[in-house]
PDB file of C-alpha atoms in Angstrom:
ATOM      1  CA  MET A 161      -7.498 -23.616 -18.829  1.00 83.00           C
ATOM      2  CA  ASN A 162      -9.579 -24.165 -15.736  1.00 91.00           C
ATOM      3  CA  LEU A 163      -9.300 -22.576 -12.311  1.00 91.00           C
ATOM      4  CA  GLU A 164      -7.125 -25.314 -10.977  1.00 91.00           C
ATOM      5  CA  GLN A 165      -4.564 -24.916 -13.815  1.00 91.00           C
ATOM      6  CA  ALA A 166      -4.547 -21.093 -13.420  1.00 91.00           C
ATOM      7  CA  LEU A 167      -3.836 -21.479  -9.654  1.00 93.00           C
ATOM      8  CA  LEU A 168      -1.011 -23.825 -10.541  1.00 91.00           C
ATOM      9  CA  GLU A 169       0.430 -21.436 -13.122  1.00 91.00           C
ATOM     10  CA  ILE A 170       0.325 -18.374 -10.895  1.00 91.00           C
ATOM     11  CA  GLY A 171       1.815 -20.264  -7.918  1.00 86.00           C
ATOM     12  CA  ASN A 172       4.657 -21.831  -9.940  1.00 81.00           C
ATOM     13  CA  ALA A 173       5.334 -18.941 -12.415  1.00 72.00           C
ATOM     14  CA  HIS A 174       8.970 -18.555 -13.172  1.00 59.00           C
ATOM     15  CA  GLY A 175       8.772 -17.986 -16.758  1.00 46.00           C
ATOM     16  CA  ASN A 176       9.309 -14.994 -19.103  1.00 47.00           C
ATOM     17  CA  GLU A 177       5.759 -13.576 -19.024  1.00 64.00           C
ATOM     18  CA  LEU A 178       3.140 -12.315 -16.700  1.00 84.00           C
ATOM     19  CA  PRO A 179       0.505 -15.053 -16.332  1.00 90.00           C
ATOM     20  CA  ILE A 180      -2.177 -13.025 -18.172  1.00 92.00           C
ATOM     21  CA  VAL A 181      -4.353 -16.001 -19.068  1.00 92.00           C
ATOM     22  CA  ALA A 182      -4.206 -17.308 -15.570  1.00 94.00           C
ATOM     23  CA  ILE A 183      -5.213 -14.035 -14.133  1.00 95.00           C
ATOM     24  CA  GLU A 184      -8.092 -13.765 -16.578  1.00 95.00           C
ATOM     25  CA  GLU A 185      -9.197 -17.136 -15.466  1.00 95.00           C
ATOM     26  CA  LEU A 186      -9.336 -16.012 -11.903  1.00 96.00           C
ATOM     27  CA  LYS A 187     -11.611 -13.248 -12.968  1.00 96.00           C
ATOM     28  CA  THR A 188     -13.884 -15.416 -15.137  1.00 95.00           C
ATOM     29  CA  ASN A 189     -14.381 -17.930 -12.197  1.00 95.00           C
ATOM     30  CA  TRP A 190     -14.218 -15.350  -9.401  1.00 97.00           C
ATOM     31  CA  SER A 191     -17.089 -16.749  -7.508  1.00 96.00           C
ATOM     32  CA  GLU A 192     -15.287 -20.205  -7.396  1.00 96.00           C
ATOM     33  CA  PHE A 193     -11.829 -18.573  -6.705  1.00 97.00           C
ATOM     34  CA  TYR A 194     -12.797 -16.100  -4.031  1.00 97.00           C
ATOM     35  CA  PRO A 195     -13.373 -18.714  -1.353  1.00 97.00           C
ATOM     36  CA  GLU A 196      -9.812 -20.079  -2.017  1.00 96.00           C
ATOM     37  CA  LEU A 197      -8.395 -16.654  -1.754  1.00 97.00           C
ATOM     38  CA  GLU A 198     -10.324 -16.045   1.551  1.00 98.00           C
ATOM     39  CA  ARG A 199      -9.022 -19.300   2.953  1.00 98.00           C
ATOM     40  CA  ILE A 200      -5.350 -18.308   2.117  1.00 97.00           C
ATOM     41  CA  THR A 201      -5.971 -14.813   3.492  1.00 98.00           C
ATOM     42  CA  ASP A 202      -7.350 -16.274   6.712  1.00 98.00           C
ATOM     43  CA  GLN A 203      -4.338 -18.490   6.989  1.00 98.00           C
ATOM     44  CA  PHE A 204      -2.006 -15.601   6.530  1.00 98.00           C
ATOM     45  CA  ILE A 205      -3.881 -13.622   9.114  1.00 98.00           C
ATOM     46  CA  ALA A 206      -3.657 -16.546  11.741  1.00 97.00           C
ATOM     47  CA  ASP A 207       0.015 -17.125  11.036  1.00 97.00           C
ATOM     48  CA  ASP A 208       1.771 -14.678   8.514  1.00 96.00           C
ATOM     49  CA  SER A 209       4.799 -17.127   8.141  1.00 95.00           C
ATOM     50  CA  SER A 210       2.681 -20.192   7.385  1.00 96.00           C
ATOM     51  CA  LEU A 211       2.080 -19.750   3.652  1.00 95.00           C
ATOM     52  CA  THR A 212       4.143 -21.398   0.869  1.00 94.00           C
ATOM     53  CA  ASP A 213       5.594 -19.456  -1.920  1.00 91.00           C
ATOM     54  CA  GLU A 214       2.842 -20.505  -4.292  1.00 92.00           C
ATOM     55  CA  GLN A 215       0.228 -19.414  -1.860  1.00 94.00           C
ATOM     56  CA  ASN A 216       1.891 -15.977  -1.375  1.00 94.00           C
ATOM     57  CA  ALA A 217       1.808 -15.493  -5.222  1.00 93.00           C
ATOM     58  CA  ILE A 218      -1.871 -16.360  -5.230  1.00 94.00           C
ATOM     59  CA  LEU A 219      -2.602 -13.892  -2.290  1.00 96.00           C
ATOM     60  CA  PHE A 220      -0.605 -11.191  -4.147  1.00 95.00           C
ATOM     61  CA  PHE A 221      -2.590 -11.494  -7.418  1.00 95.00           C
ATOM     62  CA  GLY A 222      -5.942 -12.335  -5.853  1.00 97.00           C
ATOM     63  CA  THR A 223      -5.824  -9.408  -3.314  1.00 97.00           C
ATOM     64  CA  LEU A 224      -5.107  -6.779  -6.052  1.00 97.00           C
ATOM     65  CA  LEU A 225      -7.863  -8.225  -8.235  1.00 97.00           C
ATOM     66  CA  LEU A 226     -10.205  -7.040  -5.442  1.00 98.00           C
ATOM     67  CA  ALA A 227      -9.305  -3.498  -6.526  1.00 98.00           C
ATOM     68  CA  GLU A 228      -9.963  -4.313 -10.286  1.00 98.00           C
ATOM     69  CA  LEU A 229     -13.206  -6.060  -9.536  1.00 97.00           C
ATOM     70  CA  LYS A 230     -14.367  -3.473  -6.836  1.00 97.00           C
ATOM     71  CA  TYR A 231     -15.316  -6.439  -4.710  1.00 98.00           C
ATOM     72  CA  THR A 232     -16.792  -4.761  -1.758  1.00 98.00           C
ATOM     73  CA  PRO A 233     -17.861  -7.844   0.208  1.00 97.00           C
ATOM     74  CA  ALA A 234     -14.063  -8.420   0.803  1.00 98.00           C
ATOM     75  CA  LEU A 235     -13.448  -4.974   2.547  1.00 98.00           C
ATOM     76  CA  SER A 236     -13.470  -6.265   6.127  1.00 97.00           C
ATOM     77  CA  LYS A 237     -11.185  -9.138   5.216  1.00 97.00           C
ATOM     78  CA  CYS A 238      -8.833  -7.006   3.162  1.00 97.00           C
ATOM     79  CA  LEU A 239      -8.434  -4.644   6.035  1.00 98.00           C
ATOM     80  CA  GLN A 240      -7.750  -7.402   8.491  1.00 98.00           C
ATOM     81  CA  LEU A 241      -5.125  -8.589   6.079  1.00 98.00           C
ATOM     82  CA  PHE A 242      -3.386  -5.159   6.267  1.00 98.00           C
ATOM     83  CA  SER A 243      -3.770  -4.664  10.097  1.00 98.00           C
ATOM     84  CA  ARG A 244      -0.158  -5.560  10.932  1.00 97.00           C
ATOM     85  CA  THR A 245       3.397  -4.078  10.913  1.00 97.00           C
ATOM     86  CA  ASP A 246       4.177  -3.387   7.438  1.00 96.00           C
ATOM     87  CA  THR A 247       7.683  -1.954   7.330  1.00 94.00           C
ATOM     88  CA  TYR A 248      10.658  -3.215   5.377  1.00 92.00           C
ATOM     89  CA  LEU A 249      11.133  -7.114   5.584  1.00 93.00           C
ATOM     90  CA  THR A 250       7.879  -7.703   7.447  1.00 96.00           C
ATOM     91  CA  PRO A 251       5.926 -10.782   6.265  1.00 97.00           C
ATOM     92  CA  ILE A 252       3.262  -8.626   4.593  1.00 97.00           C
ATOM     93  CA  GLU A 253       5.945  -6.623   2.797  1.00 96.00           C
ATOM     94  CA  GLY A 254       7.434  -9.905   1.914  1.00 94.00           C
ATOM     95  CA  VAL A 255       4.139 -10.917   0.001  1.00 94.00           C
ATOM     96  CA  PHE A 256       3.316  -7.484  -1.656  1.00 94.00           C
ATOM     97  CA  GLY A 257       6.692  -5.822  -2.043  1.00 93.00           C
ATOM     98  CA  ASP A 258       6.342  -2.414  -3.665  1.00 92.00           C
ATOM     99  CA  ALA A 259       2.598  -2.845  -3.999  1.00 94.00           C
ATOM    100  CA  LEU A 260       2.269  -2.416  -0.308  1.00 95.00           C
ATOM    101  CA  THR A 261       2.831   1.281  -0.590  1.00 94.00           C
ATOM    102  CA  GLU A 262       2.102   1.915  -4.337  1.00 95.00           C
ATOM    103  CA  LEU A 263      -1.230   0.169  -4.760  1.00 97.00           C
ATOM    104  CA  THR A 264      -2.955  -0.159  -1.472  1.00 97.00           C
ATOM    105  CA  PRO A 265      -4.546   3.450  -1.902  1.00 97.00           C
ATOM    106  CA  SER A 266      -6.109   2.163  -5.028  1.00 98.00           C
ATOM    107  CA  LEU A 267      -7.108  -1.074  -3.317  1.00 98.00           C
ATOM    108  CA  PHE A 268      -8.773   0.534  -0.341  1.00 98.00           C
ATOM    109  CA  TYR A 269     -10.441   3.194  -2.665  1.00 98.00           C
ATOM    110  CA  ASN A 270     -11.990   0.517  -4.903  1.00 98.00           C
ATOM    111  CA  VAL A 271     -12.936  -1.947  -2.335  1.00 98.00           C
ATOM    112  CA  ALA A 272     -14.368   0.525   0.016  1.00 97.00           C
ATOM    113  CA  ASP A 273     -16.537   1.964  -2.724  1.00 94.00           C
ATOM    114  CA  GLY A 274     -17.569   5.024  -0.629  1.00 94.00           C
ATOM    115  CA  ASN A 275     -17.589   3.215   2.777  1.00 97.00           C
ATOM    116  CA  THR A 276     -15.421   5.882   4.369  1.00 97.00           C
ATOM    117  CA  GLN A 277     -16.548   5.069   7.917  1.00 97.00           C
ATOM    118  CA  THR A 278     -15.080   1.533   7.753  1.00 98.00           C
ATOM    119  CA  LEU A 279     -11.741   3.052   6.439  1.00 98.00           C
ATOM    120  CA  SER A 280     -11.805   5.592   9.266  1.00 98.00           C
ATOM    121  CA  ASP A 281     -12.226   2.946  11.832  1.00 98.00           C
ATOM    122  CA  TYR A 282      -9.302   1.050  10.375  1.00 98.00           C
ATOM    123  CA  ILE A 283      -7.203   4.154  10.570  1.00 98.00           C
ATOM    124  CA  VAL A 284      -7.817   4.834  14.370  1.00 97.00           C
ATOM    125  CA  ASP A 285      -7.435   1.203  15.322  1.00 96.00           C
ATOM    126  CA  GLY A 286      -4.549   0.160  17.454  1.00 94.00           C
ATOM    127  CA  HIS A 287      -2.680  -2.094  15.064  1.00 95.00           C
ATOM    128  CA  GLN A 288       0.865  -1.261  13.916  1.00 95.00           C
ATOM    129  CA  ALA A 289       0.438  -0.542  10.128  1.00 97.00           C
ATOM    130  CA  ILE A 290       1.988   2.579   9.039  1.00 97.00           C
ATOM    131  CA  TYR A 291       2.004   2.695   5.205  1.00 97.00           C
ATOM    132  CA  CYS A 292      -1.355   0.976   4.982  1.00 98.00           C
ATOM    133  CA  LYS A 293      -3.069   3.457   7.389  1.00 98.00           C
ATOM    134  CA  ALA A 294      -1.553   6.210   5.243  1.00 98.00           C
ATOM    135  CA  SER A 295      -2.858   4.526   2.180  1.00 98.00           C
ATOM    136  CA  ALA A 296      -6.385   4.527   3.792  1.00 98.00           C
ATOM    137  CA  ILE A 297      -6.166   8.139   4.618  1.00 98.00           C
ATOM    138  CA  GLU A 298      -5.398   8.711   0.950  1.00 98.00           C
ATOM    139  CA  ALA A 299      -8.456   6.655  -0.110  1.00 98.00           C
ATOM    140  CA  VAL A 300     -10.738   8.644   1.988  1.00 98.00           C
ATOM    141  CA  PHE A 301      -9.429  11.933   0.575  1.00 98.00           C
ATOM    142  CA  ALA A 302      -9.885  10.648  -2.726  1.00 97.00           C
ATOM    143  CA  GLN A 303     -13.565   9.729  -2.018  1.00 97.00           C
ATOM    144  CA  TYR A 304     -13.902  13.515  -1.339  1.00 97.00           C
ATOM    145  CA  GLU A 305     -12.188  14.326  -4.475  1.00 97.00           C
ATOM    146  CA  VAL A 306     -14.972  12.546  -6.459  1.00 97.00           C
ATOM    147  CA  SER A 307     -17.651  13.987  -4.299  1.00 97.00           C
ATOM    148  CA  VAL A 308     -18.663  10.786  -2.694  1.00 97.00           C
ATOM    149  CA  ILE A 309     -18.402  12.506   0.569  1.00 97.00           C
ATOM    150  CA  ASP A 310     -18.772  16.264   1.329  1.00 97.00           C
ATOM    151  CA  LYS A 311     -16.350  18.530   3.058  1.00 97.00           C
ATOM    152  CA  ALA A 312     -18.162  18.363   6.383  1.00 97.00           C
ATOM    153  CA  GLU A 313     -17.735  14.555   6.293  1.00 97.00           C
ATOM    154  CA  LEU A 314     -14.110  14.709   5.479  1.00 98.00           C
ATOM    155  CA  VAL A 315     -13.434  17.366   8.196  1.00 98.00           C
ATOM    156  CA  SER A 316     -15.189  15.039  10.721  1.00 98.00           C
ATOM    157  CA  HIS A 317     -12.854  12.120   9.814  1.00 98.00           C
ATOM    158  CA  VAL A 318      -9.755  14.321   9.915  1.00 98.00           C
ATOM    159  CA  THR A 319     -10.619  15.567  13.279  1.00 98.00           C
ATOM    160  CA  ARG A 320     -11.219  11.994  14.620  1.00 98.00           C
ATOM    161  CA  TRP A 321      -7.837  10.968  13.115  1.00 98.00           C
ATOM    162  CA  LEU A 322      -6.061  13.862  14.661  1.00 97.00           C
ATOM    163  CA  ALA A 323      -7.443  13.049  18.154  1.00 97.00           C
ATOM    164  CA  ALA A 324      -6.403   9.469  17.846  1.00 97.00           C
ATOM    165  CA  PHE A 325      -2.822  10.091  16.620  1.00 97.00           C
ATOM    166  CA  LEU A 326      -2.351  12.691  19.429  1.00 96.00           C
ATOM    167  CA  ALA A 327      -3.744  10.488  22.160  1.00 96.00           C
ATOM    168  CA  LEU A 328      -0.948   8.086  21.937  1.00 91.00           C
ATOM    169  CA  PRO A 329       2.319   9.636  20.584  1.00 90.00           C
ATOM    170  CA  SER A 330       4.640   7.285  18.771  1.00 93.00           C
ATOM    171  CA  SER A 331       6.772   7.136  15.569  1.00 94.00           C
ATOM    172  CA  ILE A 332       3.949   5.648  13.678  1.00 96.00           C
ATOM    173  CA  ASN A 333       1.553   8.410  14.669  1.00 96.00           C
ATOM    174  CA  SER A 334       4.154  11.034  13.890  1.00 96.00           C
ATOM    175  CA  PHE A 335       4.314   9.597  10.466  1.00 96.00           C
ATOM    176  CA  LEU A 336       0.618   9.474   9.907  1.00 97.00           C
ATOM    177  CA  LEU A 337       0.327  13.102  11.175  1.00 96.00           C
ATOM    178  CA  SER A 338       2.726  14.186   8.625  1.00 96.00           C
ATOM    179  CA  ALA A 339       0.844  12.255   5.950  1.00 96.00           C
ATOM    180  CA  LEU A 340      -2.411  13.858   7.061  1.00 97.00           C
ATOM    181  CA  ALA A 341      -0.885  17.293   6.910  1.00 96.00           C
ATOM    182  CA  ASP A 342       0.231  16.632   3.349  1.00 95.00           C
ATOM    183  CA  SER A 343      -3.409  15.651   2.246  1.00 96.00           C
ATOM    184  CA  CYS A 344      -4.956  18.458   4.127  1.00 96.00           C
ATOM    185  CA  ILE A 345      -2.756  20.869   2.290  1.00 96.00           C
ATOM    186  CA  ALA A 346      -3.465  19.162  -1.135  1.00 95.00           C
ATOM    187  CA  TYR A 347      -7.228  19.367  -0.553  1.00 96.00           C
ATOM    188  CA  GLN A 348      -7.217  22.892   0.952  1.00 95.00           C
ATOM    189  CA  LEU A 349      -8.455  22.107   4.424  1.00 96.00           C
ATOM    190  CA  ASP A 350      -7.090  25.332   5.653  1.00 95.00           C
ATOM    191  CA  ASP A 351      -8.902  25.463   8.821  1.00 96.00           C
ATOM    192  CA  PHE A 352      -6.382  22.859  10.064  1.00 97.00           C
ATOM    193  CA  LYS A 353      -3.433  24.960   9.075  1.00 96.00           C
ATOM    194  CA  ALA A 354      -2.858  26.516  12.679  1.00 96.00           C
ATOM    195  CA  GLN A 355      -3.207  23.067  14.369  1.00 96.00           C
ATOM    196  CA  PHE A 356      -0.680  21.481  12.124  1.00 96.00           C
ATOM    197  CA  VAL A 357       1.679  24.392  12.446  1.00 95.00           C
ATOM    198  CA  GLY A 358       1.359  23.994  16.261  1.00 95.00           C
ATOM    199  CA  LEU A 359       2.291  20.323  15.942  1.00 95.00           C
ATOM    200  CA  CYS A 360       5.380  21.328  14.022  1.00 93.00           C
ATOM    201  CA  ASP A 361       6.522  23.690  16.643  1.00 92.00           C
ATOM    202  CA  LYS A 362       6.028  20.906  19.321  1.00 93.00           C
ATOM    203  CA  GLY A 363       8.043  18.525  17.260  1.00 92.00           C
ATOM    204  CA  LEU A 364       5.180  16.030  16.870  1.00 94.00           C
ATOM    205  CA  LEU A 365       5.317  15.537  13.029  1.00 94.00           C
ATOM    206  CA  ASP A 366       7.774  13.243  11.218  1.00 94.00           C
ATOM    207  CA  GLU A 367       9.881  15.628   9.287  1.00 89.00           C
ATOM    208  CA  GLU A 368      11.280  12.843   7.176  1.00 91.00           C
ATOM    209  CA  ARG A 369       7.831  12.209   5.817  1.00 91.00           C
ATOM    210  CA  PHE A 370       6.763  15.917   5.307  1.00 89.00           C
ATOM    211  CA  LYS A 371       9.198  18.798   6.110  1.00 90.00           C
ATOM    212  CA  LYS A 372       7.896  21.354   8.638  1.00 89.00           C
ATOM    213  CA  ASP A 373       8.784  24.265   6.360  1.00 91.00           C
ATOM    214  CA  GLU A 374       6.296  22.749   3.828  1.00 92.00           C
ATOM    215  CA  VAL A 375       3.686  22.497   6.568  1.00 93.00           C
ATOM    216  CA  LYS A 376       4.337  25.945   7.626  1.00 93.00           C
ATOM    217  CA  ALA A 377       4.273  27.332   4.163  1.00 93.00           C
ATOM    218  CA  TRP A 378       0.850  25.652   3.480  1.00 94.00           C
ATOM    219  CA  ASP A 379       0.938  26.176  -0.308  1.00 91.00           C
ATOM    220  CA  SER A 380      -2.468  24.692  -1.059  1.00 86.00           C
ATOM    221  CA  ALA A 381      -2.697  26.711  -4.254  1.00 86.00           C
ATOM    222  CA  ASN A 382      -0.141  24.733  -6.115  1.00 84.00           C
ATOM    223  CA  THR A 383      -1.094  21.136  -5.282  1.00 88.00           C
ATOM    224  CA  VAL A 384      -2.257  18.162  -7.334  1.00 91.00           C
ATOM    225  CA  LYS A 385      -4.950  15.818  -5.848  1.00 94.00           C
ATOM    226  CA  LEU A 386      -4.457  12.014  -5.596  1.00 95.00           C
ATOM    227  CA  ILE A 387      -6.729  10.888  -8.504  1.00 95.00           C
ATOM    228  CA  GLU A 388      -5.575  13.649 -10.695  1.00 93.00           C
ATOM    229  CA  LEU A 389      -1.887  12.692  -9.782  1.00 92.00           C
ATOM    230  CA  GLY A 390      -2.583   8.969 -10.668  1.00 92.00           C
ATOM    231  CA  THR A 391      -1.613   7.860  -7.037  1.00 93.00           C
ATOM    232  CA  ILE A 392      -5.136   6.454  -6.884  1.00 96.00           C
ATOM    233  CA  GLN A 393      -6.705   4.684  -9.890  1.00 96.00           C
ATOM    234  CA  THR A 394     -10.437   4.628  -9.740  1.00 97.00           C
ATOM    235  CA  GLU A 395     -10.527   2.025 -12.572  1.00 96.00           C
ATOM    236  CA  PHE A 396      -7.722  -0.348 -11.593  1.00 97.00           C
ATOM    237  CA  ASN A 397      -6.389  -2.855 -13.977  1.00 96.00           C
ATOM    238  CA  LEU A 398      -3.827  -5.271 -12.442  1.00 95.00           C
ATOM    239  CA  ILE A 399      -2.175  -6.515 -15.648  1.00 93.00           C
ATOM    240  CA  ALA A 400      -1.820  -3.048 -17.180  1.00 94.00           C
ATOM    241  CA  THR A 401      -0.572  -1.706 -13.863  1.00 92.00           C
ATOM    242  CA  LEU A 402       2.179  -4.322 -13.631  1.00 88.00           C
ATOM    243  CA  LYS A 403       3.026  -3.980 -17.231  1.00 86.00           C
ATOM    244  CA  SER A 404       3.409  -0.169 -16.644  1.00 87.00           C
ATOM    245  CA  TRP A 405       5.703  -0.872 -13.591  1.00 81.00           C
ATOM    246  CA  ALA A 406       7.959  -2.921 -15.697  1.00 72.00           C
ATOM    247  CA  ALA A 407       8.051  -0.241 -18.525  1.00 73.00           C
ATOM    248  CA  ASP A 408       8.800   2.546 -16.111  1.00 68.00           C
ATOM    249  CA  GLU A 409      12.468   3.518 -16.118  1.00 42.00           C
ATOM    250  CA  SER A 410      12.771   3.765 -12.419  1.00 42.00           C
ATOM    251  CA  PHE A 411      11.210   0.414 -11.819  1.00 38.00           C
ATOM    252  CA  ASP A 412      13.516  -1.028 -14.436  1.00 42.00           C
ATOM    253  CA  ASN A 413      16.509   0.439 -12.762  1.00 42.00           C
ATOM    254  CA  MET A 414      15.426  -0.830  -9.339  1.00 35.00           C
ATOM    255  CA  GLN A 415      14.394  -4.368 -10.473  1.00 34.00           C
ATOM    256  CA  GLY A 416      16.843  -5.031 -13.391  1.00 35.00           C
ATOM    257  CA  GLU A 417      16.319  -5.397 -17.040  1.00 37.00           C
ATOM    258  CA  GLY A 418      14.396  -8.283 -18.672  1.00 38.00           C
ATOM    259  CA  ASP A 419      10.834  -9.018 -19.611  1.00 44.00           C
ATOM    260  CA  VAL A 420       7.796  -8.244 -17.516  1.00 44.00           C
ATOM    261  CA  PHE A 421       7.533 -11.427 -15.372  1.00 46.00           C
ATOM    262  CA  ASP A 422      11.256 -11.648 -14.831  1.00 50.00           C
ATOM    263  CA  SER A 423      11.218  -8.098 -13.459  1.00 47.00           C
ATOM    264  CA  LEU A 424       8.504  -9.446 -11.003  1.00 57.00           C
ATOM    265  CA  MET A 425       9.818 -12.765 -10.076  1.00 51.00           C
ATOM    266  CA  GLY A 426      13.568 -12.488 -10.801  1.00 53.00           C
ATOM    267  CA  GLU A 427      16.279 -11.570  -8.240  1.00 53.00           C
ATOM    268  CA  GLY A 428      15.586  -8.237  -6.821  1.00 50.00           C
ATOM    269  CA  GLY A 429      11.849  -8.453  -8.261  1.00 54.00           C
ATOM    270  CA  LEU A 430       8.591  -7.360  -6.793  1.00 51.00           C
ATOM    271  CA  LEU A 431       7.805 -10.885  -5.635  1.00 55.00           C
ATOM    272  CA  SER A 432      11.170 -12.234  -5.339  1.00 53.00           C
ATOM    273  CA  ASN A 433      11.236 -11.863  -1.456  1.00 52.00           C
ATOM    274  CA  ILE A 434       8.331 -14.217  -0.875  1.00 49.00           C
ATOM    275  CA  LEU A 435       9.096 -14.928   1.963  1.00 50.00           C
ATOM    276  CA  TYR A 436      12.412 -14.203   3.362  1.00 48.00           C
ATOM    277  CA  ASP A 437      13.522 -16.495   6.283  1.00 52.00           C
ATOM    278  CA  GLU A 438      15.762 -15.307   9.076  1.00 51.00           C
ATOM    279  CA  LYS A 439      18.823 -16.987   7.580  1.00 53.00           C
ATOM    280  CA  THR A 440      18.356 -15.430   4.324  1.00 51.00           C
ATOM    281  CA  ILE A 441      18.000 -12.005   5.894  1.00 44.00           C
ATOM    282  CA  LEU A 442      21.169 -12.367   7.889  1.00 49.00           C
ATOM    283  CA  GLU A 443      23.205 -13.854   5.057  1.00 52.00           C
ATOM    284  CA  ASN A 444      22.132 -10.949   2.738  1.00 50.00           C
ATOM    285  CA  SER A 445      22.384  -8.057   5.150  1.00 49.00           C
ATOM    286  CA  VAL A 446      24.562  -5.251   4.399  1.00 45.00           C
ATOM    287  CA  PRO A 447      25.174  -2.306   6.658  1.00 47.00           C
ATOM    288  CA  VAL A 448      23.259   0.676   5.260  1.00 40.00           C
ATOM    289  CA  SER A 449      26.372   2.913   5.588  1.00 40.00           C
ATOM    290  CA  SER A 450      28.321   0.603   3.329  1.00 40.00           C
ATOM    291  CA  LEU A 451      25.962   0.897   0.379  1.00 39.00           C
ATOM    292  CA  PRO A 452      27.150   2.891  -2.564  1.00 41.00           C
ATOM    293  CA  THR A 453      23.574   3.923  -3.549  1.00 51.00           C
ATOM    294  CA  VAL A 454      20.110   3.625  -2.111  1.00 57.00           C
ATOM    295  CA  GLY A 455      17.242   2.340  -4.100  1.00 52.00           C
ATOM    296  CA  ARG A 456      13.653   3.546  -3.836  1.00 49.00           C
ATOM    297  CA  ASN A 457      12.611   0.484  -1.845  1.00 50.00           C
ATOM    298  CA  ASP A 458      15.796  -0.084   0.109  1.00 57.00           C
ATOM    299  CA  PRO A 459      15.978   0.775   3.847  1.00 63.00           C
ATOM    300  CA  CYS A 460      16.669   4.539   4.199  1.00 68.00           C
ATOM    301  CA  SER A 461      20.370   5.319   4.891  1.00 68.00           C
ATOM    302  CA  CYS A 462      19.387   7.686   7.618  1.00 69.00           C
ATOM    303  CA  GLY A 463      18.684   4.590   9.852  1.00 61.00           C
ATOM    304  CA  SER A 464      14.790   5.329  10.345  1.00 56.00           C
ATOM    305  CA  GLY A 465      13.803   1.870   9.211  1.00 54.00           C
ATOM    306  CA  LYS A 466      11.575   3.063   6.514  1.00 55.00           C
ATOM    307  CA  LYS A 467      11.947   2.646   2.738  1.00 56.00           C
ATOM    308  CA  TYR A 468      14.026   5.364   1.089  1.00 57.00           C
ATOM    309  CA  LYS A 469      11.069   6.577  -1.042  1.00 52.00           C
ATOM    310  CA  LYS A 470       8.987   7.023   2.124  1.00 53.00           C
ATOM    311  CA  CYS A 471      11.652   8.675   3.966  1.00 61.00           C
ATOM    312  CA  CYS A 472      14.610  11.029   2.822  1.00 63.00           C
ATOM    313  CA  LEU A 473      13.529  10.733  -0.891  1.00 59.00           C
ATOM    314  CA  GLN A 474      10.410  12.802  -0.037  1.00 52.00           C
TER     315      GLN A 474
END
């Protein structure tokens, strides 16, 4: 198989198996493939509704391979790609599906490779990403977990983020403040406790993301850090990760039964919504209140507009 055949297989994959050989071909011919990935990325950045289904599939697999290969030259382009609204049924969510929240922490961690300043700049930038900014926060904390940065540098980043989030109150920044409080507790940055408790009292945190009682309790003695928990994979393997998703019981329940690639590309699968058009959304919309159950990746029934797993499931 050559690169052209691999791209064709990935772009048109509707079979019963994950295109492992094609993905390996992309890795083998990375220097030849990356310019094509960059071209597709630039096209998406310029017009996020302009890609074909085949291009979206290539963008999905190629972007996640950046994490596996720790391809640091792509950091700036990667952050550009994720500098946009990323809530449910947005174009970027349509391409990456569950990976948008589950795998971007590992993506940012591995592609940044210690460049926490660039991640910090991304976090305080004025774009409307909510989940990806939270992922970047986690990636910086994970760099502290492995001693790439020291506590003084981490505290400097956190202080900067707090100032940025508080300068312009919004629902996005309330969510990010709550995500930041969560990480500060997990990594025992106890000097910030009084400030976060004060923000709770002022109603500035998103309690659907992290309960104010948990913030006030500030139980930093019984927490598990991100790499230890497996939220961030320091040695990311795309194929193994997608296989583990398919094998996971909660993933199977969400996506339906079947083989690995059917669970990704079939109805309700990770890549099945590449891309929803307005007509499809309208035809398949169901009032949240009428749903008998709420899946992890469904809009939360509270009406927040967030995914259930990032809202009331917390």
